[in-house]
Amino acid sequence: MFKKVSLVVLAALMLFAIPIAAQGASNGQNQLILLQKTKQMYHNGKLYMAAQPLTELKGTTYISATAIAGRLGGSVLYDANKKEYVLRSATNELRYAAGKSSYTVNGTRATFTGAPFVQNGSLMIPLRSVLQPFGMTLSTIPAQKKIVLTWTTKPVAKFNIASGVVYAGQTEVTYGDMSYSPSGAAIVNERWEGKQTVFEAAGSYTVTKWVQDANGVWSDPYSVTINVLPPNLPPEARFATDKSYYKMGELIQYNDISTDDENKITKREWVNNAKAFFEPGEQTVTLKVTDAHGLTSEFSQTVTITNDTLYTKQEFDQLYTDQGEKFTIDGASVLKLPTQPYTVVSNGQQTFIRSNSPEMINDEGIYYQDTANGNVRFLIHNQNNRPNPVKVYIVATNENSTAATVTDERIGLGGPAPYVTQAGKAATANYLLSRTVNPVGTVTTIPAGQSRVVLSPLSSKEVVNGRVITLYADVTTSAPIKFSVIVVDASKDVLQALPQLPILPRDGKHVRGTFEQANRSINVLQTIGDVPSRMILADKVVDTRLSGFDVLTGDAMSNDGNNGALYVLNLWHVKPHTLIALNPRGGHYGGAFLINNKLVYATNTTILSNANEAGVLYRTGDTEESVSIVFTPASGSNLPINLLFLPLPEVKQ
């Protein structure tokens, strides 16, 4: 930490009509005359007064550090951490410590005769300590008790290479000018040696620059060495298939063997690289690659599809669609599949608070509020319709007579995102991932009668107009705590604003309320996968919805979609070679699932658009398996959903 040391410079008398020396003489030459045992200094003929008189002590002449710094266009600071005084100019940094006869010049240790000391609040330094760093010459006139310092204020030449990596014959080199004059004089001329816009051959090149200021003074040379690399070669696109002829519905394996001289292929673009084709004839597949410099290469290869069929499109999709990707299905035929019966068992005490109404943020206020104790889950899902950025908070108020705690256990945040499905999908995935690791464990202690913000990752996000934010989170409390879901403009302090905030009414369309028994356990003991079947989830009939209350109005509430309810499905006997897929029945769906504790998206890069699409969640292997599926219905998606259990086609050679 630096503190400014006061610089006392008094101009007492104009003796000569000469420009002020802080800006340099007309030819760049400077002269400073010091009068022994006085405060008088004549800089290029102009009188200045030092903070302390020039002092001789034990054969060493001392000068006020601030006085000499001022004549050099610099200043003196104090580094409290290192207990050093710092004389800093445009070109030098000198560090002194009171009582020590050594100092540093631009980081290099040096010694001098005498030791700095403080006199009447001013640092006194040996005069000779500044001579070499600033290129000064010292002479004396004993009869007149004068010390004369002379030096030239040179401009400084400096530049950088703004082109990054330079390739011979290819890179247009740009030079960034960084030259300046410590005296403040304008740079009016420059001279280069070795400068080229394009270097035609690889090698090491030295580029040197000089500059001249308005006073006619030239700088010292400044050089930069440029390492010019051989010309960058374009990448070479190339791929191979495992063979040239394929049956319809036969898996084609593409092996990308593209190369680049720097191994910096940044983009690969395929055309027509289907995993299989279902019409006979020739198919041309193309790969285009781009390197880090924008150079491209393209390669095409033709494969021939015979008249023989290995798999139908439906069979192939079930066998080879990657986990987390989707395939086309006849949505109407799904409804003809037999349903898997199951029984839902509530698993442990779980209070669920859902704040989703009003879903559109038009006003600041309290969006929902209730008191809960023990295990508490939150679902927040809102879109900002205000012109200002807002923040969403969960504020915990302790209305007990003693202190209480709220512990953040699991947090899944999505957004702020432009689309509801993006925010809901991300929040669901992040919440499920948080269940695979140790709990967050952040403990907030709330004194009696006070409020604190909890689940701070939510309120750390500014939500601008049009963006959506979604949160799934679990906390535990040590006592009953009143939780308030609050929205205020991002610039406001939520705890200061809380007493004046109104409780907002529901929007009449979306859900808010408090629900109990929000953990749902489903155990399926019968064999699955022996015949095609489906399991209906998050509908109103087979899978009933959580019931609760909007405690602010007393109205009974149904948790439409069962968003926020945690489902744990244990399928104890799943036949070998069974595909488990997700089929949306209410419209589009974008969410995530934990399959045997591994996160699987529906889908990886997009969503399931309608009932005519299915997303691959899992395939069993060569033996019977037990499969665990953990999920919560994703906000921003439509429900219900069906889990499909489809015996896979026989693998053919």
mmCIF file of C-alpha atoms in Angstrom, residues 19-25 30 43-44 46 48 70-73 151 153 182-185:
data_model
loop_
_atom_site.group_PDB
_atom_site.id
_atom_site.type_symbol
_atom_site.label_atom_id
_atom_site.label_comp_id
_atom_site.label_asym_id
_atom_site.label_seq_id
_atom_site.Cartn_x
_atom_site.Cartn_y
_atom_site.Cartn_z
ATOM 1 C CA PRO A 19 11.106 27.571 -20.307
ATOM 2 C CA ILE A 20 10.326 25.719 -17.086
ATOM 3 C CA ALA A 21 12.770 22.834 -16.854
ATOM 4 C CA ALA A 22 10.144 20.251 -15.860
ATOM 5 C CA GLN A 23 9.276 20.307 -19.551
ATOM 6 C CA GLY A 24 12.928 20.280 -20.609
ATOM 7 C CA ALA A 25 15.079 22.847 -22.336
ATOM 8 C CA ASN A 30 18.724 20.237 -18.346
ATOM 9 C CA HIS A 43 16.226 24.519 -12.879
ATOM 10 C CA ASN A 44 17.128 25.886 -16.322
ATOM 11 C CA LYS A 46 13.890 29.127 -12.899
ATOM 12 C CA TYR A 48 12.362 26.466 -7.068
ATOM 13 C CA GLY A 70 9.961 17.098 -8.806
ATOM 14 C CA ARG A 71 12.754 18.275 -11.087
ATOM 15 C CA LEU A 72 12.844 14.858 -12.736
ATOM 16 C CA GLY A 73 9.095 14.754 -13.372
ATOM 17 C CA TRP A 151 21.476 15.814 -17.941
ATOM 18 C CA THR A 153 15.902 14.373 -21.139
ATOM 19 C CA PRO A 182 9.363 11.874 -20.036
ATOM 20 C CA SER A 183 9.487 15.657 -20.553
ATOM 21 C CA GLY A 184 6.064 15.672 -22.159
ATOM 22 C CA ALA A 185 7.419 16.848 -25.520
#
